[in-house]
Amino acid sequence: MKRLLVLTAAAFISLPLTPAVAQDGRPGAPGAGDPYFPGQGNGGYDARHYDLTLDYDPNSKRLAGVTRVSARATQSLSRFNLDLVSTLAVRSVTVDGRPASFRQSGTELVVTPRSRLPAGRGFSVVVSYDGRPTHVVDPDGSVDGWIRTSDGVFNANEPQGAMTWYPGNHHMTDKATYRFRVTVPDPAVAVANGDLLGKVSKGGRTTYVWDAREPMASYLATVSIGKFQLLDTRVGKFRVTTAVDPRLAEEAAGFAERHAPVLDYFASIFGPYPFSSTGGIVDDAPEVGYALETQTRPIYPRVPSESLLAHELAHQWFGDSVTPTRWSDIWLNEGFATYATWLWLDRLGTETVQEAFDTAYAPAADDEFWQTPTADPGGPANLFHDPVYDRGAMTLHVLRREVGDATFFAILRAWATEHKYGNADTAAFVALSERVSGRRLDALFDAWLFKPGKPSL
């Protein structure tokens, strides 16, 4: 969730992204073809794994990094791009252990290997760089990326912040696994995605090693740093790893234990929890204004409410495991997580799903809320506006009423299962809903996803 908050929870049918030209010896495309962020991502190769070695000093604000990317060429490559802001200075680049020429231009690192990379060949790129990373300002006025705090970093990267701290293929369609080795001066703690493998302290500095074994879109990666209280434990069936700012420790009492009941319930309706660990990062950063579903370990700028916790944990299925193919499909993240929150609050007896629907449906037909089609919010400035969340959730409730509970929850479970660790778009969800229900649903989806205006009930 990136909706600007008072901290509560709260696309047109996509075509395939434009592929890079598949001709021998051609440069890889400098973007993945997403209309909302044309320069995001790159063509010509598929990133498989990132090995990030980072050294950060919260006092000097300097980062020294070495990123190793294991990739496979999807065309014969004469050169290729990585996304990285030019405020970080690249010192060297090698391809398969041999020095490569490179240049930085805006948010592109252009790499030319000594010899062409044949289509289908695996290769590795190692980039050494340093500088003082900082955030980027998004079209809606929010910030993401390497967001500095009083004692470290609040690292949230949706939709374009990953390029502020490491080089990569930073479009959501190029998922990869990750290994993080992050060194910080004591008493700072470095927290990342996946499982904590260990830590080594020497000379007043500690290196934390984290392993994210399931594929992840780069906007869901995090390396957050602060004087956190780090807890790695088991709660029920789950390995729960939490990091809490000590200034919020009293308010956050029981934070780790709050995860298992929510995840148990969601697993019963969506299918098994898709990752090896869970948990969250609670930082004292109210100026950030939003939480984010960073994979396995959502990050919050203060202790989350029950609804916000449920929202970010629901994203682990919808957004993290199953990720859209384009930013215009963001309702597949936010509408689903909002509806899951309605389900959880109904289960708690706080508010029924129908009451939540009625509240969301209440604005008059001429209200601006109804003028934004759910599946095409109109551009990056509108990605995290209310219609994406609430109208998206209403779409699901109307679908549920149309097809019945048994079929509806079969659709959600099939969506989470069939696209696990992959990408899918609005057209795929419409097709799945019609296949599972055995019904034509054109009118329903047309009214609720693709047309402006308040649909009648």
Tab-separated table of N, CA, C and O in Angstrom, residues 40-94:
chain	number	residue	atom	x	y	z
A	40	GLN	N	11.682	2.820	-17.016
A	40	GLN	CA	11.881	1.845	-15.958
A	40	GLN	C	12.118	0.454	-16.542
A	40	GLN	O	11.436	0.030	-17.461
A	41	GLY	N	13.087	-0.256	-15.968
A	41	GLY	CA	13.412	-1.579	-16.481
A	41	GLY	C	14.250	-1.494	-17.741
A	41	GLY	O	14.586	-0.412	-18.234
A	42	ASN	N	14.591	-2.646	-18.280
A	42	ASN	CA	15.440	-2.715	-19.476
A	42	ASN	C	15.104	-3.972	-20.253
A	42	ASN	O	14.472	-4.885	-19.733
A	43	GLY	N	15.519	-4.001	-21.515
A	43	GLY	CA	15.278	-5.159	-22.354
A	43	GLY	C	16.560	-5.887	-22.695
A	43	GLY	O	17.673	-5.402	-22.468
A	44	GLY	N	16.404	-7.093	-23.249
A	44	GLY	CA	17.554	-7.839	-23.738
A	44	GLY	C	18.113	-8.860	-22.783
A	44	GLY	O	18.948	-9.678	-23.170
A	45	TYR	N	17.667	-8.830	-21.525
A	45	TYR	CA	18.166	-9.812	-20.571
A	45	TYR	C	17.148	-9.993	-19.452
A	45	TYR	O	16.244	-9.174	-19.252
A	46	ASP	N	17.309	-11.087	-18.739
A	46	ASP	CA	16.457	-11.432	-17.606
A	46	ASP	C	17.342	-11.582	-16.381
A	46	ASP	O	18.200	-12.464	-16.336
A	47	ALA	N	17.169	-10.715	-15.386
A	47	ALA	CA	17.925	-10.829	-14.142
A	47	ALA	C	17.394	-12.012	-13.339
A	47	ALA	O	16.184	-12.154	-13.159
A	48	ARG	N	18.284	-12.862	-12.866
A	48	ARG	CA	17.888	-14.053	-12.113
A	48	ARG	C	18.176	-13.919	-10.618
A	48	ARG	O	17.424	-14.419	-9.795
A	49	HIS	N	19.299	-13.270	-10.277
A	49	HIS	CA	19.688	-13.176	-8.869
A	49	HIS	C	20.532	-11.928	-8.653
A	49	HIS	O	21.352	-11.562	-9.500
A	50	TYR	N	20.323	-11.276	-7.497
A	50	TYR	CA	21.127	-10.131	-7.077
A	50	TYR	C	21.874	-10.493	-5.801
A	50	TYR	O	21.281	-10.997	-4.848
A	51	ASP	N	23.157	-10.227	-5.798
A	51	ASP	CA	23.979	-10.367	-4.599
A	51	ASP	C	24.468	-8.958	-4.261
A	51	ASP	O	25.313	-8.402	-4.971
A	52	LEU	N	23.912	-8.382	-3.181
A	52	LEU	CA	24.198	-6.992	-2.833
A	52	LEU	C	25.097	-6.935	-1.605
A	52	LEU	O	24.732	-7.457	-0.543
A	53	THR	N	26.253	-6.312	-1.754
A	53	THR	CA	27.156	-6.066	-0.635
A	53	THR	C	27.190	-4.561	-0.402
A	53	THR	O	27.659	-3.805	-1.274
A	54	LEU	N	26.667	-4.138	0.737
A	54	LEU	CA	26.484	-2.722	1.007
A	54	LEU	C	27.159	-2.347	2.318
A	54	LEU	O	27.122	-3.112	3.290
A	55	ASP	N	27.744	-1.158	2.349
A	55	ASP	CA	28.348	-0.614	3.564
A	55	ASP	C	27.818	0.808	3.704
A	55	ASP	O	28.064	1.658	2.837
A	56	TYR	N	27.075	1.060	4.804
A	56	TYR	CA	26.439	2.376	4.960
A	56	TYR	C	26.744	2.952	6.333
A	56	TYR	O	26.659	2.253	7.347
A	57	ASP	N	27.067	4.240	6.339
A	57	ASP	CA	27.315	4.962	7.580
A	57	ASP	C	26.220	6.016	7.748
A	57	ASP	O	26.183	6.993	6.992
A	58	PRO	N	25.315	5.842	8.722
A	58	PRO	CA	24.232	6.824	8.907
A	58	PRO	C	24.735	8.211	9.273
A	58	PRO	O	24.000	9.196	9.101
A	59	ASN	N	25.970	8.321	9.771
A	59	ASN	CA	26.505	9.629	10.152
A	59	ASN	C	26.983	10.405	8.930
A	59	ASN	O	26.601	11.556	8.720
A	60	SER	N	27.796	9.771	8.104
A	60	SER	CA	28.289	10.461	6.904
A	60	SER	C	27.283	10.399	5.761
A	60	SER	O	27.409	11.127	4.779
A	61	LYS	N	26.295	9.496	5.872
A	61	LYS	CA	25.268	9.258	4.839
A	61	LYS	C	25.848	8.644	3.568
A	61	LYS	O	25.220	8.660	2.515
A	62	ARG	N	27.042	8.069	3.665
A	62	ARG	CA	27.679	7.502	2.483
A	62	ARG	C	27.421	6.003	2.385
A	62	ARG	O	27.447	5.282	3.386
A	63	LEU	N	27.192	5.571	1.145
A	63	LEU	CA	26.977	4.164	0.823
A	63	LEU	C	28.069	3.707	-0.135
A	63	LEU	O	28.344	4.371	-1.134
A	64	ALA	N	28.681	2.582	0.175
A	64	ALA	CA	29.584	1.917	-0.767
A	64	ALA	C	28.957	0.578	-1.103
A	64	ALA	O	28.585	-0.188	-0.200
A	65	GLY	N	28.798	0.294	-2.391
A	65	GLY	CA	28.093	-0.905	-2.790
A	65	GLY	C	28.793	-1.683	-3.881
A	65	GLY	O	29.490	-1.110	-4.736
A	66	VAL	N	28.622	-3.000	-3.826
A	66	VAL	CA	29.015	-3.882	-4.923
A	66	VAL	C	27.806	-4.757	-5.217
A	66	VAL	O	27.349	-5.506	-4.345
A	67	THR	N	27.282	-4.648	-6.418
A	67	THR	CA	26.128	-5.439	-6.833
A	67	THR	C	26.555	-6.428	-7.907
A	67	THR	O	27.125	-6.032	-8.928
A	68	ARG	N	26.273	-7.700	-7.653
A	68	ARG	CA	26.493	-8.734	-8.656
A	68	ARG	C	25.130	-9.184	-9.165
A	68	ARG	O	24.274	-9.610	-8.379
A	69	VAL	N	24.923	-9.082	-10.465
A	69	VAL	CA	23.679	-9.504	-11.094
A	69	VAL	C	23.947	-10.748	-11.925
A	69	VAL	O	24.800	-10.723	-12.824
A	70	SER	N	23.262	-11.828	-11.622
A	70	SER	CA	23.312	-13.021	-12.462
A	70	SER	C	22.118	-12.962	-13.401
A	70	SER	O	20.971	-12.827	-12.955
A	71	ALA	N	22.365	-13.051	-14.698
A	71	ALA	CA	21.313	-12.802	-15.680
A	71	ALA	C	21.446	-13.772	-16.844
A	71	ALA	O	22.424	-14.518	-16.967
A	72	ARG	N	20.435	-13.713	-17.722
A	72	ARG	CA	20.450	-14.505	-18.956
A	72	ARG	C	20.063	-13.590	-20.105
A	72	ARG	O	19.069	-12.857	-20.017
A	73	ALA	N	20.835	-13.632	-21.170
A	73	ALA	CA	20.532	-12.812	-22.340
A	73	ALA	C	19.304	-13.373	-23.058
A	73	ALA	O	19.217	-14.576	-23.296
A	74	THR	N	18.360	-12.505	-23.382
A	74	THR	CA	17.179	-12.927	-24.132
A	74	THR	C	17.280	-12.553	-25.604
A	74	THR	O	16.368	-12.811	-26.381
A	75	GLN	N	18.386	-11.955	-25.984
A	75	GLN	CA	18.720	-11.662	-27.378
A	75	GLN	C	20.233	-11.579	-27.445
A	75	GLN	O	20.902	-11.580	-26.412
A	76	SER	N	20.773	-11.510	-28.620
A	76	SER	CA	22.209	-11.299	-28.764
A	76	SER	C	22.508	-9.842	-28.422
A	76	SER	O	22.031	-8.933	-29.091
A	77	LEU	N	23.284	-9.620	-27.360
A	77	LEU	CA	23.457	-8.279	-26.789
A	77	LEU	C	24.818	-7.692	-27.134
A	77	LEU	O	25.859	-8.280	-26.829
A	78	SER	N	24.792	-6.516	-27.713
A	78	SER	CA	26.034	-5.764	-27.873
A	78	SER	C	26.266	-4.867	-26.663
A	78	SER	O	27.410	-4.579	-26.297
A	79	ARG	N	25.176	-4.391	-26.065
A	79	ARG	CA	25.261	-3.647	-24.809
A	79	ARG	C	23.909	-3.733	-24.118
A	79	ARG	O	22.927	-4.152	-24.718
A	80	PHE	N	23.870	-3.337	-22.835
A	80	PHE	CA	22.632	-3.403	-22.075
A	80	PHE	C	22.652	-2.333	-20.992
A	80	PHE	O	23.706	-1.771	-20.670
A	81	ASN	N	21.495	-2.064	-20.449
A	81	ASN	CA	21.341	-1.027	-19.435
A	81	ASN	C	20.980	-1.623	-18.082
A	81	ASN	O	20.317	-2.656	-17.996
A	82	LEU	N	21.388	-0.931	-17.036
A	82	LEU	CA	20.903	-1.132	-15.677
A	82	LEU	C	20.347	0.197	-15.187
A	82	LEU	O	20.833	1.262	-15.589
A	83	ASP	N	19.328	0.154	-14.328
A	83	ASP	CA	18.750	1.379	-13.777
A	83	ASP	C	19.502	1.776	-12.516
A	83	ASP	O	19.567	1.002	-11.552
A	84	LEU	N	20.071	2.986	-12.502
A	84	LEU	CA	20.787	3.499	-11.333
A	84	LEU	C	20.887	5.014	-11.462
A	84	LEU	O	21.298	5.523	-12.507
A	85	VAL	N	20.551	5.731	-10.402
A	85	VAL	CA	20.632	7.195	-10.450
A	85	VAL	C	22.090	7.629	-10.579
A	85	VAL	O	22.995	6.997	-10.027
A	86	SER	N	22.308	8.735	-11.285
A	86	SER	CA	23.677	9.188	-11.545
A	86	SER	C	24.299	9.876	-10.343
A	86	SER	O	25.499	10.197	-10.369
A	87	THR	N	23.530	10.120	-9.265
A	87	THR	CA	24.129	10.673	-8.045
A	87	THR	C	24.996	9.643	-7.332
A	87	THR	O	25.783	9.998	-6.456
A	88	LEU	N	24.864	8.371	-7.688
A	88	LEU	CA	25.782	7.340	-7.219
A	88	LEU	C	26.829	7.119	-8.307
A	88	LEU	O	26.488	6.851	-9.457
A	89	ALA	N	28.076	7.257	-7.951
A	89	ALA	CA	29.159	7.179	-8.938
A	89	ALA	C	29.604	5.737	-9.114
A	89	ALA	O	30.009	5.074	-8.149
A	90	VAL	N	29.556	5.261	-10.340
A	90	VAL	CA	30.026	3.914	-10.657
A	90	VAL	C	31.532	3.948	-10.839
A	90	VAL	O	32.065	4.763	-11.603
A	91	ARG	N	32.218	3.054	-10.124
A	91	ARG	CA	33.673	3.014	-10.170
A	91	ARG	C	34.201	1.963	-11.138
A	91	ARG	O	35.261	2.163	-11.754
A	92	SER	N	33.505	0.849	-11.257
A	92	SER	CA	33.962	-0.196	-12.178
A	92	SER	C	32.799	-1.106	-12.507
A	92	SER	O	31.840	-1.243	-11.730
A	93	VAL	N	32.883	-1.749	-13.685
A	93	VAL	CA	31.899	-2.738	-14.124
A	93	VAL	C	32.655	-3.878	-14.781
A	93	VAL	O	33.543	-3.648	-15.614
A	94	THR	N	32.318	-5.103	-14.410
A	94	THR	CA	32.841	-6.262	-15.121
A	94	THR	C	31.680	-7.108	-15.616
A	94	THR	O	30.608	-7.129	-15.003
